[in-house]
Coordinates of C-alpha atoms in Angstrom, one line a residue:
M117 CA 11.9 -16.1 -13.6
L118 CA 8.7 -14.0 -14.0
H119 CA 7.4 -17.2 -15.8
D120 CA 7.9 -19.0 -12.9
L121 CA 5.3 -17.0 -10.9
Q122 CA 1.7 -17.4 -11.6
E123 CA 0.0 -16.1 -15.0
A124 CA -2.9 -13.9 -14.7
R125 CA -6.2 -14.3 -16.7
V126 CA -6.7 -10.2 -18.4
T127 CA -10.3 -9.6 -16.9
R128 CA -11.8 -6.3 -16.9
G129 CA -12.1 -5.0 -13.9
E130 CA -13.2 -8.4 -12.4
K131 CA -12.0 -10.5 -10.1
T132 CA -9.2 -12.6 -11.0
T133 CA -8.7 -16.5 -10.2
E134 CA -5.1 -16.4 -10.6
T135 CA -3.0 -13.8 -9.7
A136 CA -0.2 -12.2 -12.0
P137 CA 2.9 -10.8 -10.5
I138 CA 2.1 -7.5 -12.3
V139 CA -0.9 -7.0 -10.3
M140 CA 0.8 -8.4 -7.2
A141 CA 3.5 -5.6 -7.7
F142 CA 0.7 -3.0 -8.0
A143 CA -1.1 -4.2 -5.1
A144 CA 2.2 -3.8 -3.0
V145 CA 3.3 -0.1 -4.3
L146 CA -0.5 1.4 -4.1
K147 CA -0.8 0.1 -0.2
R148 CA 3.0 1.5 0.6
L149 CA 1.9 4.8 -1.2
R150 CA -1.5 5.4 0.5
R151 CA 0.3 4.8 3.5
D152 CA 2.8 7.1 2.8
A153 CA 0.5 9.7 2.1
G154 CA -1.3 8.9 5.5
L155 CA -4.4 8.0 3.4
S156 CA -6.8 5.5 4.5
Q157 CA -8.5 3.0 2.2
S158 CA -11.5 4.8 2.9
R159 CA -9.8 8.7 1.8
L160 CA -8.4 7.1 -1.3
A161 CA -11.5 5.4 -2.1
E162 CA -13.3 9.0 -1.9
A163 CA -10.9 10.8 -3.5
S164 CA -10.2 8.5 -6.2
R165 CA -14.4 7.8 -6.6
V166 CA -14.1 4.2 -6.1
S167 CA -16.0 2.3 -3.0
L168 CA -13.7 1.4 -0.2
R169 CA -14.0 -2.4 -1.3
Y170 CA -13.1 -2.0 -4.8
V171 CA -9.5 -0.1 -3.0
A172 CA -9.2 -3.5 -0.5
A173 CA -9.5 -5.4 -3.5
L174 CA -6.6 -3.4 -5.3
E175 CA -4.6 -4.1 -1.8
A176 CA -5.1 -7.5 -1.8
A177 CA -4.3 -8.2 -5.4
S178 CA -7.7 -9.4 -6.1
Y179 CA -8.9 -7.0 -8.8
Q180 CA -7.1 -5.5 -11.8
P181 CA -8.0 -1.6 -12.2
S182 CA -8.4 0.1 -15.8
I183 CA -6.1 2.3 -16.3
T184 CA -8.5 5.3 -16.0
V185 CA -8.6 3.9 -12.4
M186 CA -5.1 3.7 -12.3
Q187 CA -4.7 7.7 -12.9
N188 CA -7.1 9.2 -10.6
L189 CA -4.8 7.0 -8.1
A190 CA -2.0 8.3 -8.7
R191 CA -3.6 11.6 -9.2
V192 CA -4.6 11.3 -5.3
L193 CA -1.5 9.9 -4.5
G194 CA 0.3 13.1 -6.1
L195 CA 2.2 11.5 -7.8
P196 CA 2.1 11.2 -11.9
L197 CA 0.6 8.0 -13.2
S198 CA 4.1 7.6 -15.5
E199 CA 6.2 7.4 -11.5
M200 CA 3.8 4.9 -9.9
M201 CA 4.3 2.6 -12.5
R202 CA 7.9 3.4 -12.7
L203 CA 7.5 1.9 -9.2
V204 CA 5.2 -0.8 -10.0
E205 CA 7.9 -1.9 -12.4
Q206 CA 10.8 -1.7 -9.7
E207 CA 8.6 -3.8 -7.4
L208 CA 7.5 -6.4 -10.1
A209 CA 11.5 -6.5 -10.4
A210 CA 11.7 -7.4 -6.5
L211 CA 9.3 -10.3 -7.0
E212 CA 11.6 -11.5 -9.6
N213 CA 14.3 -11.5 -7.8
G214 CA 13.1 -12.2 -4.3
T215 CA 13.8 -9.3 -2.7
S216 CA 10.6 -7.5 -2.4
H217 CA 9.3 -6.4 1.2
A218 CA 5.6 -6.8 0.5

Protein backbone atom coordinates (compact mmCIF):
# COMPACT_ATOMS: atom_id res chain seq x y z
CA MET A 1 0.00 0.00 0.00
CA LEU A 2 2.83 2.37 0.75
CA HIS A 3 3.93 2.13 -2.84
CA ASP A 4 0.51 3.37 -3.96
CA LEU A 5 1.36 6.69 -2.32
CA GLN A 6 3.68 9.11 -4.04
CA GLU A 7 7.38 8.28 -3.89
CA ALA A 8 9.79 10.96 -2.68
CA ARG A 9 12.81 12.45 -4.18
CA VAL A 10 15.43 12.50 -1.48
CA THR A 11 16.77 15.99 -0.97
CA ARG A 12 18.88 17.76 1.60
CA GLY A 13 16.53 20.35 3.02
CA GLU A 14 15.38 21.40 -0.41
CA LYS A 15 11.86 21.72 -1.67
CA THR A 16 10.48 18.42 -2.94
CA THR A 17 8.47 18.11 -6.13
CA GLU A 18 6.77 14.92 -4.96
CA THR A 19 5.79 14.29 -1.37
CA ALA A 20 6.85 11.05 0.25
CA PRO A 21 4.44 9.48 2.73
CA ILE A 22 7.04 9.75 5.50
CA VAL A 23 7.28 13.51 4.88
CA MET A 24 3.48 13.83 5.05
CA ALA A 25 3.49 11.83 8.30
CA PHE A 26 6.23 14.00 9.79
CA ALA A 27 4.33 17.16 8.84
CA ALA A 28 1.14 15.95 10.50
CA VAL A 29 2.94 14.89 13.68
CA LEU A 30 4.92 18.13 13.90
CA LYS A 31 1.78 20.24 13.55
CA ARG A 32 -0.11 18.15 16.12
CA LEU A 33 2.73 18.22 18.65
CA ARG A 34 3.22 21.96 18.21
CA ARG A 35 -0.46 22.67 18.75
CA ASP A 36 -0.63 20.29 21.72
CA ALA A 37 2.33 22.15 23.26
CA GLY A 38 0.49 25.44 22.80
CA LEU A 39 3.23 26.88 20.61
CA SER A 40 2.85 29.10 17.60
CA GLN A 41 4.88 28.34 14.50
CA SER A 42 6.87 31.47 15.25
CA ARG A 43 7.74 30.39 18.80
CA LEU A 44 8.68 26.88 17.67
CA ALA A 45 10.88 28.33 14.94
CA GLU A 46 12.63 30.71 17.30
CA ALA A 47 13.27 28.06 19.96
CA SER A 48 14.43 25.53 17.34
CA ARG A 49 16.74 28.03 15.62
CA VAL A 50 15.04 27.84 12.24
CA SER A 51 12.93 30.35 10.35
CA LEU A 52 9.19 30.69 10.61
CA ARG A 53 8.98 30.05 6.88
CA TYR A 54 10.85 26.76 7.34
CA VAL A 55 8.51 25.55 10.11
CA ALA A 56 5.51 26.42 7.95
CA ALA A 57 7.05 24.51 5.03
CA LEU A 58 7.74 21.48 7.26
CA GLU A 59 4.12 21.46 8.43
CA ALA A 60 2.97 21.73 4.81
CA ALA A 61 5.18 18.75 3.88
CA SER A 62 7.07 20.94 1.42
CA TYR A 63 10.49 20.35 2.97
CA GLN A 64 12.33 17.44 4.55
CA PRO A 65 14.18 18.33 7.76
CA SER A 66 17.71 17.28 8.59
CA ILE A 67 18.26 15.02 11.58
CA THR A 68 19.67 18.00 13.47
CA VAL A 69 16.53 20.04 12.86
CA MET A 70 14.35 17.08 13.89
CA GLN A 71 16.33 16.75 17.11
CA ASN A 72 15.96 20.47 17.86
CA LEU A 73 12.22 20.38 17.15
CA ALA A 74 11.73 17.34 19.40
CA ARG A 75 13.73 18.99 22.20
CA VAL A 76 11.63 22.15 22.04
CA LEU A 77 8.46 20.06 21.96
CA GLY A 78 9.61 18.25 25.09
CA LEU A 79 10.16 14.72 23.86
CA PRO A 80 13.04 12.54 22.74
CA LEU A 81 13.64 12.30 19.01
CA SER A 82 12.96 8.56 19.24
CA GLU A 83 9.45 9.26 20.58
CA MET A 84 8.78 11.80 17.85
CA MET A 85 9.83 9.27 15.24
CA ARG A 86 7.63 6.59 16.86
CA LEU A 87 4.70 8.96 16.41
CA VAL A 88 5.73 9.54 12.80
CA GLU A 89 5.78 5.77 12.22
CA GLN A 90 2.26 5.52 13.70
CA GLU A 91 1.05 8.33 11.45
CA LEU A 92 2.69 6.69 8.43
CA ALA A 93 0.84 3.44 9.20
CA ALA A 94 -2.41 5.42 9.51
CA LEU A 95 -1.76 7.05 6.12
CA GLU A 96 -1.14 3.63 4.59
CA ASN A 97 -4.39 2.32 6.09
CA GLY A 98 -6.40 5.39 5.24
CA THR A 99 -7.14 6.11 8.90
CA SER A 100 -5.07 9.27 9.34
CA HIS A 101 -6.78 12.34 10.75
CA ALA A 102 -4.25 14.69 9.19
